[in-house]
Amino acid sequence: VQDPVTRSVLKHHHRDLEALGDYLLDYYRRSIAAAGMKGKAVAGDLPFQWQTDFDFRWFGGWLRNQRGETEERNLIVVIPGRDRSRAVIMADHYDTAYMEDVYDKERGGNGARVAAAGADDNHSATAALMQAAPIFLELSRKGRLSCDVWLVHLTGEEFPSDCMGARNLCSRLVERNL
């Protein structure tokens, strides 16, 4: 975060998105192993670069991404079903929005870009996917899933990236290079 207003209200000054992604992947890999599905179900990331029409250098993540210091990544868990040619995709986004009441001066805010925590953004959906994984893994192990189930954690969904993670996933699906 580059602007002084935001820096003054933050307790720490680093991006946590990479650590959260690592945590989620570790959780799924442990869940896969615990379900006896190692080598059948997979968990991994799908990295990509920000592509924007405008300069957003006041966003630290955007700036580091443009410099090649980091990349964005969607996370995916593929749980196999009997028919591997079809999949049900359940998705959330694990990045976060800014709290409008803190940011928007018309709503009493001071212009600080402070991330919305927990269910204020999409963490309730993240929790639902995490809770669903062991259930789907067990159904898969027993041969009771008719098609694959993909649990997908998208990033780049909030301004200024504007659904970039979802667009990247859809492009890969259409281009068949997932």
mmCIF file of N, CA, C and O in Angstrom, residues 42-97:
data_model
loop_
_atom_site.group_PDB
_atom_site.id
_atom_site.type_symbol
_atom_site.label_atom_id
_atom_site.label_comp_id
_atom_site.label_asym_id
_atom_site.label_seq_id
_atom_site.Cartn_x
_atom_site.Cartn_y
_atom_site.Cartn_z
ATOM 1 N N VAL A 42 -6.487 -33.723 -6.980
ATOM 2 C CA VAL A 42 -5.322 -32.835 -7.027
ATOM 3 C C VAL A 42 -5.703 -31.441 -6.552
ATOM 4 O O VAL A 42 -6.841 -31.008 -6.710
ATOM 5 N N ALA A 43 -4.718 -30.746 -5.980
ATOM 6 C CA ALA A 43 -4.860 -29.350 -5.571
ATOM 7 C C ALA A 43 -3.647 -28.600 -6.083
ATOM 8 O O ALA A 43 -2.518 -29.060 -5.918
ATOM 9 N N GLY A 44 -3.874 -27.473 -6.719
ATOM 10 C CA GLY A 44 -2.761 -26.699 -7.250
ATOM 11 C C GLY A 44 -3.168 -25.282 -7.572
ATOM 12 O O GLY A 44 -4.311 -24.880 -7.352
ATOM 13 N N ASP A 45 -2.216 -24.531 -8.093
ATOM 14 C CA ASP A 45 -2.508 -23.143 -8.437
ATOM 15 C C ASP A 45 -2.365 -22.915 -9.933
ATOM 16 O O ASP A 45 -1.707 -23.667 -10.641
ATOM 17 N N LEU A 46 -3.048 -21.877 -10.387
ATOM 18 C CA LEU A 46 -3.041 -21.466 -11.789
ATOM 19 C C LEU A 46 -2.580 -20.005 -11.835
ATOM 20 O O LEU A 46 -3.388 -19.083 -11.766
ATOM 21 N N PRO A 47 -1.262 -19.764 -11.921
ATOM 22 C CA PRO A 47 -0.755 -18.393 -11.876
ATOM 23 C C PRO A 47 -1.056 -17.617 -13.151
ATOM 24 O O PRO A 47 -1.174 -18.191 -14.241
ATOM 25 N N PHE A 48 -1.173 -16.301 -12.998
ATOM 26 C CA PHE A 48 -1.384 -15.405 -14.138
ATOM 27 C C PHE A 48 -0.934 -13.999 -13.772
ATOM 28 O O PHE A 48 -0.756 -13.681 -12.608
ATOM 29 N N GLN A 49 -0.737 -13.171 -14.773
ATOM 30 C CA GLN A 49 -0.328 -11.780 -14.584
ATOM 31 C C GLN A 49 -1.536 -10.861 -14.731
ATOM 32 O O GLN A 49 -2.434 -11.125 -15.517
ATOM 33 N N TRP A 50 -1.515 -9.751 -13.983
ATOM 34 C CA TRP A 50 -2.538 -8.718 -14.143
ATOM 35 C C TRP A 50 -2.408 -8.103 -15.519
ATOM 36 O O TRP A 50 -1.300 -7.795 -15.969
ATOM 37 N N GLN A 51 -3.522 -7.916 -16.168
ATOM 38 C CA GLN A 51 -3.559 -7.201 -17.442
ATOM 39 C C GLN A 51 -4.646 -6.142 -17.319
ATOM 40 O O GLN A 51 -5.825 -6.470 -17.302
ATOM 41 N N THR A 52 -4.225 -4.898 -17.172
ATOM 42 C CA THR A 52 -5.179 -3.805 -17.003
ATOM 43 C C THR A 52 -4.946 -2.748 -18.070
ATOM 44 O O THR A 52 -3.843 -2.591 -18.581
ATOM 45 N N ASP A 53 -5.997 -2.021 -18.367
ATOM 46 C CA ASP A 53 -5.908 -0.933 -19.340
ATOM 47 C C ASP A 53 -5.347 0.344 -18.724
ATOM 48 O O ASP A 53 -4.952 1.247 -19.443
ATOM 49 N N PHE A 54 -5.355 0.407 -17.400
ATOM 50 C CA PHE A 54 -4.934 1.624 -16.723
ATOM 51 C C PHE A 54 -3.828 1.320 -15.720
ATOM 52 O O PHE A 54 -3.644 0.197 -15.293
ATOM 53 N N ASP A 55 -3.126 2.375 -15.337
ATOM 54 C CA ASP A 55 -2.041 2.289 -14.372
ATOM 55 C C ASP A 55 -2.628 2.382 -12.961
ATOM 56 O O ASP A 55 -3.348 3.331 -12.648
ATOM 57 N N PHE A 56 -2.341 1.406 -12.114
ATOM 58 C CA PHE A 56 -2.815 1.397 -10.730
ATOM 59 C C PHE A 56 -1.630 1.267 -9.770
ATOM 60 O O PHE A 56 -1.647 0.468 -8.853
ATOM 61 N N ARG A 57 -0.621 2.102 -9.978
ATOM 62 C CA ARG A 57 0.616 1.950 -9.203
ATOM 63 C C ARG A 57 0.438 2.213 -7.715
ATOM 64 O O ARG A 57 1.292 1.862 -6.930
ATOM 65 N N TRP A 58 -0.661 2.802 -7.270
ATOM 66 C CA TRP A 58 -0.907 2.995 -5.840
ATOM 67 C C TRP A 58 -1.345 1.701 -5.159
ATOM 68 O O TRP A 58 -1.421 1.636 -3.955
ATOM 69 N N PHE A 59 -1.630 0.655 -5.949
ATOM 70 C CA PHE A 59 -1.932 -0.663 -5.398
ATOM 71 C C PHE A 59 -0.649 -1.489 -5.402
ATOM 72 O O PHE A 59 -0.108 -1.803 -6.463
ATOM 73 N N GLY A 60 -0.169 -1.827 -4.217
ATOM 74 C CA GLY A 60 1.097 -2.546 -4.113
ATOM 75 C C GLY A 60 1.116 -3.856 -4.879
ATOM 76 O O GLY A 60 2.102 -4.200 -5.519
ATOM 77 N N GLY A 61 0.006 -4.628 -4.812
ATOM 78 C CA GLY A 61 -0.063 -5.905 -5.528
ATOM 79 C C GLY A 61 0.043 -5.717 -7.026
ATOM 80 O O GLY A 61 0.749 -6.463 -7.715
ATOM 81 N N TRP A 62 -0.641 -4.714 -7.558
ATOM 82 C CA TRP A 62 -0.590 -4.429 -8.995
ATOM 83 C C TRP A 62 0.833 -4.052 -9.400
ATOM 84 O O TRP A 62 1.366 -4.571 -10.383
ATOM 85 N N LEU A 63 1.438 -3.180 -8.614
ATOM 86 C CA LEU A 63 2.773 -2.701 -8.949
ATOM 87 C C LEU A 63 3.786 -3.841 -8.928
ATOM 88 O O LEU A 63 4.577 -4.001 -9.855
ATOM 89 N N ARG A 64 3.752 -4.670 -7.875
ATOM 90 C CA ARG A 64 4.680 -5.805 -7.790
ATOM 91 C C ARG A 64 4.432 -6.785 -8.932
ATOM 92 O O ARG A 64 5.361 -7.390 -9.457
ATOM 93 N N ASN A 65 3.175 -6.957 -9.323
ATOM 94 C CA ASN A 65 2.833 -7.857 -10.417
ATOM 95 C C ASN A 65 3.396 -7.338 -11.736
ATOM 96 O O ASN A 65 3.950 -8.105 -12.518
ATOM 97 N N GLN A 66 3.278 -6.060 -11.977
ATOM 98 C CA GLN A 66 3.791 -5.476 -13.215
ATOM 99 C C GLN A 66 5.309 -5.552 -13.291
ATOM 100 O O GLN A 66 5.873 -5.688 -14.371
ATOM 101 N N ARG A 67 5.955 -5.483 -12.155
ATOM 102 C CA ARG A 67 7.417 -5.583 -12.099
ATOM 103 C C ARG A 67 7.905 -7.030 -12.182
ATOM 104 O O ARG A 67 9.101 -7.290 -12.219
ATOM 105 N N GLY A 68 6.980 -7.988 -12.156
ATOM 106 C CA GLY A 68 7.349 -9.396 -12.201
ATOM 107 C C GLY A 68 7.806 -9.932 -10.851
ATOM 108 O O GLY A 68 8.386 -11.010 -10.774
ATOM 109 N N GLU A 69 7.526 -9.204 -9.773
ATOM 110 C CA GLU A 69 7.935 -9.622 -8.428
ATOM 111 C C GLU A 69 6.953 -10.614 -7.810
ATOM 112 O O GLU A 69 7.280 -11.298 -6.854
ATOM 113 N N THR A 70 5.739 -10.651 -8.327
ATOM 114 C CA THR A 70 4.724 -11.585 -7.848
ATOM 115 C C THR A 70 3.770 -11.873 -8.993
ATOM 116 O O THR A 70 3.813 -11.215 -10.025
ATOM 117 N N GLU A 71 2.931 -12.862 -8.799
ATOM 118 C CA GLU A 71 1.889 -13.152 -9.773
ATOM 119 C C GLU A 71 0.608 -13.444 -9.016
ATOM 120 O O GLU A 71 0.633 -13.762 -7.829
ATOM 121 N N GLU A 72 -0.479 -13.276 -9.680
ATOM 122 C CA GLU A 72 -1.760 -13.653 -9.096
ATOM 123 C C GLU A 72 -1.936 -15.143 -9.356
ATOM 124 O O GLU A 72 -1.284 -15.719 -10.222
ATOM 125 N N ARG A 73 -2.826 -15.769 -8.610
ATOM 126 C CA ARG A 73 -3.054 -17.188 -8.862
ATOM 127 C C ARG A 73 -4.445 -17.587 -8.384
ATOM 128 O O ARG A 73 -4.880 -17.206 -7.305
ATOM 129 N N ASN A 74 -5.104 -18.313 -9.243
ATOM 130 C CA ASN A 74 -6.314 -19.004 -8.842
ATOM 131 C C ASN A 74 -5.881 -20.335 -8.248
ATOM 132 O O ASN A 74 -4.845 -20.878 -8.613
ATOM 133 N N LEU A 75 -6.677 -20.854 -7.342
ATOM 134 C CA LEU A 75 -6.405 -22.154 -6.741
ATOM 135 C C LEU A 75 -7.488 -23.120 -7.190
ATOM 136 O O LEU A 75 -8.649 -22.725 -7.322
ATOM 137 N N ILE A 76 -7.126 -24.362 -7.437
ATOM 138 C CA ILE A 76 -8.103 -25.329 -7.914
ATOM 139 C C ILE A 76 -7.886 -26.686 -7.248
ATOM 140 O O ILE A 76 -6.751 -27.113 -7.053
ATOM 141 N N VAL A 77 -8.992 -27.295 -6.884
ATOM 142 C CA VAL A 77 -8.995 -28.662 -6.366
ATOM 143 C C VAL A 77 -9.888 -29.459 -7.308
ATOM 144 O O VAL A 77 -11.039 -29.079 -7.546
ATOM 145 N N VAL A 78 -9.356 -30.523 -7.875
ATOM 146 C CA VAL A 78 -10.130 -31.374 -8.783
ATOM 147 C C VAL A 78 -10.379 -32.701 -8.072
ATOM 148 O O VAL A 78 -9.436 -33.425 -7.742
ATOM 149 N N ILE A 79 -11.652 -32.979 -7.834
ATOM 150 C CA ILE A 79 -12.063 -34.221 -7.191
ATOM 151 C C ILE A 79 -12.732 -35.076 -8.259
ATOM 152 O O ILE A 79 -13.745 -34.662 -8.835
ATOM 153 N N PRO A 80 -12.179 -36.235 -8.570
ATOM 154 C CA PRO A 80 -12.664 -37.001 -9.717
ATOM 155 C C PRO A 80 -14.024 -37.671 -9.473
ATOM 156 O O PRO A 80 -14.308 -38.175 -8.393
ATOM 157 N N GLY A 81 -14.815 -37.638 -10.542
ATOM 158 C CA GLY A 81 -16.072 -38.368 -10.570
ATOM 159 C C GLY A 81 -15.973 -39.512 -11.568
ATOM 160 O O GLY A 81 -14.935 -39.701 -12.206
ATOM 161 N N ARG A 82 -17.048 -40.247 -11.721
ATOM 162 C CA ARG A 82 -17.038 -41.378 -12.663
ATOM 163 C C ARG A 82 -16.904 -40.891 -14.105
ATOM 164 O O ARG A 82 -16.206 -41.504 -14.905
ATOM 165 N N ASP A 83 -17.566 -39.796 -14.462
ATOM 166 C CA ASP A 83 -17.481 -39.232 -15.812
ATOM 167 C C ASP A 83 -16.517 -38.050 -15.765
ATOM 168 O O ASP A 83 -16.876 -36.949 -15.379
ATOM 169 N N ARG A 84 -15.283 -38.267 -16.181
ATOM 170 C CA ARG A 84 -14.237 -37.236 -16.109
ATOM 171 C C ARG A 84 -14.388 -36.173 -17.194
ATOM 172 O O ARG A 84 -13.660 -35.191 -17.190
ATOM 173 N N SER A 85 -15.323 -36.343 -18.125
ATOM 174 C CA SER A 85 -15.501 -35.358 -19.193
ATOM 175 C C SER A 85 -16.393 -34.190 -18.767
ATOM 176 O O SER A 85 -16.540 -33.225 -19.496
ATOM 177 N N ARG A 86 -16.978 -34.284 -17.585
ATOM 178 C CA ARG A 86 -17.860 -33.218 -17.079
ATOM 179 C C ARG A 86 -17.417 -32.812 -15.681
ATOM 180 O O ARG A 86 -16.820 -33.606 -14.966
ATOM 181 N N ALA A 87 -17.746 -31.573 -15.322
ATOM 182 C CA ALA A 87 -17.393 -31.098 -13.977
ATOM 183 C C ALA A 87 -18.424 -30.090 -13.483
ATOM 184 O O ALA A 87 -18.982 -29.322 -14.267
ATOM 185 N N VAL A 88 -18.651 -30.118 -12.199
ATOM 186 C CA VAL A 88 -19.389 -29.075 -11.506
ATOM 187 C C VAL A 88 -18.334 -28.182 -10.870
ATOM 188 O O VAL A 88 -17.437 -28.681 -10.172
ATOM 189 N N ILE A 89 -18.419 -26.885 -11.120
ATOM 190 C CA ILE A 89 -17.442 -25.949 -10.570
ATOM 191 C C ILE A 89 -18.111 -25.149 -9.459
ATOM 192 O O ILE A 89 -19.149 -24.526 -9.666
ATOM 193 N N MET A 90 -17.504 -25.193 -8.293
ATOM 194 C CA MET A 90 -17.934 -24.377 -7.163
ATOM 195 C C MET A 90 -16.800 -23.391 -6.904
ATOM 196 O O MET A 90 -15.646 -23.808 -6.758
ATOM 197 N N ALA A 91 -17.124 -22.097 -6.866
ATOM 198 C CA ALA A 91 -16.051 -21.103 -6.767
ATOM 199 C C ALA A 91 -16.389 -19.997 -5.777
ATOM 200 O O ALA A 91 -17.554 -19.719 -5.493
ATOM 201 N N ASP A 92 -15.333 -19.392 -5.293
ATOM 202 C CA ASP A 92 -15.407 -18.197 -4.466
ATOM 203 C C ASP A 92 -14.320 -17.258 -4.964
ATOM 204 O O ASP A 92 -13.743 -17.481 -6.013
ATOM 205 N N HIS A 93 -14.052 -16.217 -4.204
ATOM 206 C CA HIS A 93 -12.826 -15.460 -4.429
ATOM 207 C C HIS A 93 -12.181 -15.220 -3.082
ATOM 208 O O HIS A 93 -12.845 -14.970 -2.094
ATOM 209 N N TYR A 94 -10.871 -15.388 -3.052
ATOM 210 C CA TYR A 94 -10.162 -15.280 -1.786
ATOM 211 C C TYR A 94 -9.383 -13.983 -1.656
ATOM 212 O O TYR A 94 -8.727 -13.750 -0.639
ATOM 213 N N ASP A 95 -9.497 -13.104 -2.646
ATOM 214 C CA ASP A 95 -8.979 -11.753 -2.459
ATOM 215 C C ASP A 95 -10.058 -10.957 -1.739
ATOM 216 O O ASP A 95 -11.100 -11.495 -1.389
ATOM 217 N N THR A 96 -9.840 -9.695 -1.511
ATOM 218 C CA THR A 96 -10.793 -8.933 -0.718
ATOM 219 C C THR A 96 -11.063 -7.566 -1.314
ATOM 220 O O THR A 96 -10.270 -7.044 -2.089
ATOM 221 N N ALA A 97 -12.192 -7.013 -0.937
ATOM 222 C CA ALA A 97 -12.578 -5.660 -1.340
ATOM 223 C C ALA A 97 -12.211 -4.692 -0.223
ATOM 224 O O ALA A 97 -11.892 -5.099 0.891
#
